[in-house]
Structure formats: structure tokens, C-alpha cells
């Protein structure tokens, strides 16, 4: 069996990652994800000895609360939780806060921000811009040619 991967919080994106990893034969432990029938009963069981931790794309709150579509969210991540991970675990998120970077480093874990990777950030930027345009078109009485729009985001938008 492959190493345990923990997935905490997030939205459909993180659920798709968890499902894909399961399909590829990884042991995935989840907490506060969309598919509550596949979740562990508590966060400690989910994190215990995981070789990798996948957090929501947005982990940039300085108060360390993780957002998600689960009723269990928001969840506050802390040093004690990170201490449950395997010694050399890697933590993945989209964009992190200074506080998350600090506690990951103090816990001896590597933090990887996937929105720093061009092959992830650039397609995500396109989707963000397209989603914004679609939202405006659905909720505005004006045509796009009649309004000025600026789209700002966390990645390469």
C-alpha cells in the first residue's frame, strides 16, 4: 500500500484530488470534505502518520482557519495537528499565510504552495477570469461591452 495522504477541508477541487488519489491506489484519509460518507470521524485520526497533507487552495488566513463546504468548517489548523503528521510529511496548499508557513517550518514539515507552480497557476487564472465573466453575464442587465471589469485573484490573474 502507498503512503497515507490526509485531505482536510476545501471544496469540490479537494474532493476531486482525494477521489483521484484513491483511484490511483493511495490510502486517503479525509476530514471535513464534501463527501462526508468518506470522512474520518475526527481530525486527529485523519492526520495521524500521514506522509502528505492536502489543505484547501486558500490557506491564507492568518488566524489559520481553513474554509470548506463541509458543515465542520471552518477548522483551525494548529501546531498540535501538524505534529500528528509523519516526521517528514509534505503539506500542500494553494496560497498560504505567513502563520501557516511559520508553524509548518517549526513542525519540521515542507510546505508546498501549488499556486506558485506555473502549470497550475496559469490554467487556474484562466478559469477564474472565465468564471468571473460568466457570473457577470448571469447577474447583470448590461452587456460585457458596456461595462469595465477588473479581475483580481491569488494566482496569476
PDB file of C-alpha atoms in Angstrom:
ATOM      1  CA  UNK A   1       0.000   0.000   0.000  1.00  0.00           C
ATOM      2  CA  UNK A   2       1.142   3.517  -0.733  1.00  0.00           C
ATOM      3  CA  UNK A   3       1.680   6.175   1.956  1.00  0.00           C
ATOM      4  CA  UNK A   4      -1.267   7.735   3.745  1.00  0.00           C
ATOM      5  CA  UNK A   5      -2.415  11.119   2.430  1.00  0.00           C
ATOM      6  CA  UNK A   6      -4.657  13.354   4.542  1.00  0.00           C
ATOM      7  CA  UNK A   7      -7.117  15.795   2.966  1.00  0.00           C
ATOM      8  CA  UNK A   8      -8.765  18.407   5.163  1.00  0.00           C
ATOM      9  CA  UNK A   9     -11.498  20.881   4.245  1.00  0.00           C
ATOM     10  CA  UNK A  10     -11.811  22.602   0.942  1.00  0.00           C
ATOM     11  CA  UNK A  11     -14.368  22.328  -1.813  1.00  0.00           C
ATOM     12  CA  UNK A  12     -15.030  20.255  -4.895  1.00  0.00           C
ATOM     13  CA  UNK A  13     -11.398  20.704  -6.008  1.00  0.00           C
ATOM     14  CA  UNK A  14     -10.004  18.960  -2.948  1.00  0.00           C
ATOM     15  CA  UNK A  15     -12.660  16.250  -3.151  1.00  0.00           C
ATOM     16  CA  UNK A  16     -11.649  15.519  -6.759  1.00  0.00           C
ATOM     17  CA  UNK A  17      -7.998  15.290  -5.672  1.00  0.00           C
ATOM     18  CA  UNK A  18      -8.931  12.854  -2.874  1.00  0.00           C
ATOM     19  CA  UNK A  19     -11.032  10.708  -5.228  1.00  0.00           C
ATOM     20  CA  UNK A  20      -8.295  10.664  -7.889  1.00  0.00           C
ATOM     21  CA  UNK A  21      -5.639   9.648  -5.363  1.00  0.00           C
ATOM     22  CA  UNK A  22      -7.885   6.825  -4.117  1.00  0.00           C
ATOM     23  CA  UNK A  23      -8.368   5.627  -7.703  1.00  0.00           C
ATOM     24  CA  UNK A  24      -4.582   5.543  -8.106  1.00  0.00           C
ATOM     25  CA  UNK A  25      -4.248   3.264  -5.063  1.00  0.00           C
ATOM     26  CA  UNK A  26      -3.286   5.752  -2.369  1.00  0.00           C
ATOM     27  CA  UNK A  27      -4.694   5.441   1.133  1.00  0.00           C
ATOM     28  CA  UNK A  28      -6.536   8.737   1.550  1.00  0.00           C
ATOM     29  CA  UNK A  29      -7.816   9.863   4.904  1.00  0.00           C
ATOM     30  CA  UNK A  30     -10.230  12.800   4.779  1.00  0.00           C
ATOM     31  CA  UNK A  31     -11.860  15.169   7.232  1.00  0.00           C
ATOM     32  CA  UNK A  32     -14.439  17.895   6.521  1.00  0.00           C
ATOM     33  CA  UNK A  33     -14.575  17.244   2.786  1.00  0.00           C
ATOM     34  CA  UNK A  34     -17.706  17.282   0.633  1.00  0.00           C
ATOM     35  CA  UNK A  35     -18.265  13.511   0.706  1.00  0.00           C
ATOM     36  CA  UNK A  36     -18.962  13.125   4.409  1.00  0.00           C
ATOM     37  CA  UNK A  37     -19.502   9.354   3.963  1.00  0.00           C
ATOM     38  CA  UNK A  38     -15.781   9.049   3.156  1.00  0.00           C
ATOM     39  CA  UNK A  39     -14.551  11.163   6.080  1.00  0.00           C
ATOM     40  CA  UNK A  40     -12.799  10.058   9.248  1.00  0.00           C
ATOM     41  CA  UNK A  41     -14.713  10.712  12.479  1.00  0.00           C
ATOM     42  CA  UNK A  42     -12.171  13.241  13.732  1.00  0.00           C
ATOM     43  CA  UNK A  43      -9.268  15.307  12.517  1.00  0.00           C
ATOM     44  CA  UNK A  44      -6.680  13.522  14.681  1.00  0.00           C
ATOM     45  CA  UNK A  45      -7.387  10.144  13.037  1.00  0.00           C
ATOM     46  CA  UNK A  46      -7.189  11.789   9.621  1.00  0.00           C
ATOM     47  CA  UNK A  47      -3.778  13.358  10.300  1.00  0.00           C
ATOM     48  CA  UNK A  48      -2.118  10.550  12.274  1.00  0.00           C
ATOM     49  CA  UNK A  49       1.105   9.475  10.492  1.00  0.00           C
ATOM     50  CA  UNK A  50       0.093  10.949   7.124  1.00  0.00           C
ATOM     51  CA  UNK A  51       3.024  11.366   4.735  1.00  0.00           C
ATOM     52  CA  UNK A  52       1.265  14.251   2.985  1.00  0.00           C
ATOM     53  CA  UNK A  53      -1.419  16.736   3.921  1.00  0.00           C
ATOM     54  CA  UNK A  54      -3.585  18.437   1.316  1.00  0.00           C
ATOM     55  CA  UNK A  55      -5.217  21.624   2.527  1.00  0.00           C
ATOM     56  CA  UNK A  56      -7.700  23.883   0.721  1.00  0.00           C
ATOM     57  CA  UNK A  57      -6.375  26.047  -2.081  1.00  0.00           C
ATOM     58  CA  UNK A  58      -6.960  29.131   0.069  1.00  0.00           C
ATOM     59  CA  UNK A  59      -4.927  28.793   3.279  1.00  0.00           C
ATOM     60  CA  UNK A  60      -4.042  32.435   3.555  1.00  0.00           C
ATOM     61  CA  UNK A  61      -5.976  33.392   6.680  1.00  0.00           C
ATOM     62  CA  UNK A  62      -3.556  34.496   9.378  1.00  0.00           C
ATOM     63  CA  UNK A  63      -5.892  33.066  12.055  1.00  0.00           C
ATOM     64  CA  UNK A  64      -5.246  29.600  10.479  1.00  0.00           C
ATOM     65  CA  UNK A  65      -8.905  28.775   9.877  1.00  0.00           C
ATOM     66  CA  UNK A  66      -9.469  26.529   6.854  1.00  0.00           C
ATOM     67  CA  UNK A  67     -12.554  27.086   4.739  1.00  0.00           C
ATOM     68  CA  UNK A  68     -14.611  24.383   3.144  1.00  0.00           C
ATOM     69  CA  UNK A  69     -18.034  23.249   2.042  1.00  0.00           C
ATOM     70  CA  UNK A  70     -18.410  20.839   4.989  1.00  0.00           C
ATOM     71  CA  UNK A  71     -20.546  21.839   7.990  1.00  0.00           C
ATOM     72  CA  UNK A  72     -17.416  21.128  10.075  1.00  0.00           C
ATOM     73  CA  UNK A  73     -15.657  24.136   8.515  1.00  0.00           C
ATOM     74  CA  UNK A  74     -14.085  26.449   9.266  1.00  0.00           C
ATOM     75  CA  UNK A  75     -11.419  24.362  11.013  1.00  0.00           C
ATOM     76  CA  UNK A  76      -8.495  25.926  12.804  1.00  0.00           C
ATOM     77  CA  UNK A  77      -5.228  24.204  11.894  1.00  0.00           C
ATOM     78  CA  UNK A  78      -2.531  24.375  14.557  1.00  0.00           C
ATOM     79  CA  UNK A  79       0.914  23.105  15.521  1.00  0.00           C
ATOM     80  CA  UNK A  80      -0.558  20.200  17.523  1.00  0.00           C
ATOM     81  CA  UNK A  81      -2.382  18.952  14.436  1.00  0.00           C
ATOM     82  CA  UNK A  82       0.751  19.239  12.306  1.00  0.00           C
ATOM     83  CA  UNK A  83       2.613  17.294  14.995  1.00  0.00           C
ATOM     84  CA  UNK A  84       0.416  14.275  14.217  1.00  0.00           C
ATOM     85  CA  UNK A  85       1.803  14.013  10.687  1.00  0.00           C
ATOM     86  CA  UNK A  86       4.708  11.722   9.798  1.00  0.00           C
ATOM     87  CA  UNK A  87       8.079  13.273  10.612  1.00  0.00           C
ATOM     88  CA  UNK A  88       8.967  14.183   7.028  1.00  0.00           C
ATOM     89  CA  UNK A  89       5.437  14.966   5.776  1.00  0.00           C
ATOM     90  CA  UNK A  90       4.819  17.458   2.990  1.00  0.00           C
ATOM     91  CA  UNK A  91       1.935  19.936   3.289  1.00  0.00           C
ATOM     92  CA  UNK A  92       0.259  21.105   0.072  1.00  0.00           C
ATOM     93  CA  UNK A  93      -1.967  24.159  -0.308  1.00  0.00           C
ATOM     94  CA  UNK A  94      -2.675  26.800  -2.917  1.00  0.00           C
ATOM     95  CA  UNK A  95      -1.594  30.009  -1.221  1.00  0.00           C
ATOM     96  CA  UNK A  96      -0.574  30.044   2.438  1.00  0.00           C
ATOM     97  CA  UNK A  97      -0.443  32.615   5.184  1.00  0.00           C
ATOM     98  CA  UNK A  98       2.757  33.652   6.936  1.00  0.00           C
ATOM     99  CA  UNK A  99       1.426  31.933  10.056  1.00  0.00           C
ATOM    100  CA  UNK A 100       0.897  28.610   8.258  1.00  0.00           C
ATOM    101  CA  UNK A 101       4.406  28.818   6.800  1.00  0.00           C
ATOM    102  CA  UNK A 102       5.770  29.517  10.285  1.00  0.00           C
ATOM    103  CA  UNK A 103       4.066  26.597  12.050  1.00  0.00           C
ATOM    104  CA  UNK A 104       4.884  24.213   9.187  1.00  0.00           C
ATOM    105  CA  UNK A 105       8.547  25.159   9.450  1.00  0.00           C
ATOM    106  CA  UNK A 106       8.524  24.883  13.261  1.00  0.00           C
ATOM    107  CA  UNK A 107       6.931  21.429  12.936  1.00  0.00           C
ATOM    108  CA  UNK A 108       9.692  20.349  10.548  1.00  0.00           C
ATOM    109  CA  UNK A 109       7.414  19.921   7.540  1.00  0.00           C
ATOM    110  CA  UNK A 110       7.845  21.145   3.988  1.00  0.00           C
ATOM    111  CA  UNK A 111       5.100  23.467   2.758  1.00  0.00           C
ATOM    112  CA  UNK A 112       4.388  23.454  -0.985  1.00  0.00           C
ATOM    113  CA  UNK A 113       2.210  26.214  -2.401  1.00  0.00           C
ATOM    114  CA  UNK A 114       0.801  24.854  -5.655  1.00  0.00           C
ATOM    115  CA  UNK A 115      -0.280  28.274  -6.918  1.00  0.00           C
ATOM    116  CA  UNK A 116       3.431  29.095  -7.199  1.00  0.00           C
ATOM    117  CA  UNK A 117       3.719  26.439  -9.934  1.00  0.00           C
ATOM    118  CA  UNK A 118       3.034  27.950 -13.370  1.00  0.00           C
ATOM    119  CA  UNK A 119       1.462  24.757 -14.741  1.00  0.00           C
ATOM    120  CA  UNK A 120      -1.191  25.044 -12.005  1.00  0.00           C
ATOM    121  CA  UNK A 121      -1.490  28.809 -11.539  1.00  0.00           C
ATOM    122  CA  UNK A 122      -1.885  29.841 -15.178  1.00  0.00           C
ATOM    123  CA  UNK A 123      -4.799  27.493 -16.048  1.00  0.00           C
ATOM    124  CA  UNK A 124      -6.382  28.439 -12.698  1.00  0.00           C
ATOM    125  CA  UNK A 125      -6.095  32.124 -13.613  1.00  0.00           C
ATOM    126  CA  UNK A 126      -7.911  31.495 -16.890  1.00  0.00           C
ATOM    127  CA  UNK A 127     -10.692  29.624 -15.093  1.00  0.00           C
ATOM    128  CA  UNK A 128     -11.004  32.407 -12.515  1.00  0.00           C
ATOM    129  CA  UNK A 129     -11.338  35.053 -15.217  1.00  0.00           C
ATOM    130  CA  UNK A 130     -13.832  32.948 -17.197  1.00  0.00           C
ATOM    131  CA  UNK A 131     -15.880  32.264 -14.065  1.00  0.00           C
ATOM    132  CA  UNK A 132     -15.963  35.956 -13.245  1.00  0.00           C
ATOM    133  CA  UNK A 133     -17.143  36.841 -16.734  1.00  0.00           C
ATOM    134  CA  UNK A 134     -19.825  34.110 -16.582  1.00  0.00           C
ATOM    135  CA  UNK A 135     -21.021  35.407 -13.209  1.00  0.00           C
ATOM    136  CA  UNK A 136     -21.258  38.979 -14.531  1.00  0.00           C
ATOM    137  CA  UNK A 137     -23.178  37.825 -17.601  1.00  0.00           C
ATOM    138  CA  UNK A 138     -25.645  35.869 -15.434  1.00  0.00           C
ATOM    139  CA  UNK A 139     -26.193  38.691 -12.913  1.00  0.00           C
ATOM    140  CA  UNK A 140     -26.058  41.883 -14.968  1.00  0.00           C
ATOM    141  CA  UNK A 141     -28.584  43.584 -17.176  1.00  0.00           C
ATOM    142  CA  UNK A 142     -25.738  45.154 -19.188  1.00  0.00           C
ATOM    143  CA  UNK A 143     -23.670  43.501 -21.871  1.00  0.00           C
ATOM    144  CA  UNK A 144     -19.953  42.988 -21.276  1.00  0.00           C
ATOM    145  CA  UNK A 145     -19.154  45.626 -23.890  1.00  0.00           C
ATOM    146  CA  UNK A 146     -20.970  48.215 -21.738  1.00  0.00           C
ATOM    147  CA  UNK A 147     -19.018  47.691 -18.518  1.00  0.00           C
ATOM    148  CA  UNK A 148     -15.412  47.824 -17.344  1.00  0.00           C
ATOM    149  CA  UNK A 149     -14.229  44.785 -15.414  1.00  0.00           C
ATOM    150  CA  UNK A 150     -11.061  44.048 -13.449  1.00  0.00           C
ATOM    151  CA  UNK A 151     -10.452  40.525 -12.141  1.00  0.00           C
ATOM    152  CA  UNK A 152      -8.066  40.022  -9.225  1.00  0.00           C
ATOM    153  CA  UNK A 153      -7.067  36.727  -7.654  1.00  0.00           C
ATOM    154  CA  UNK A 154      -4.476  34.794  -5.688  1.00  0.00           C
ATOM    155  CA  UNK A 155      -2.656  33.231  -8.616  1.00  0.00           C
ATOM    156  CA  UNK A 156      -1.688  34.677 -11.953  1.00  0.00           C
ATOM    157  CA  UNK A 157      -4.985  36.509 -12.561  1.00  0.00           C
TER     158      UNK A 157
END
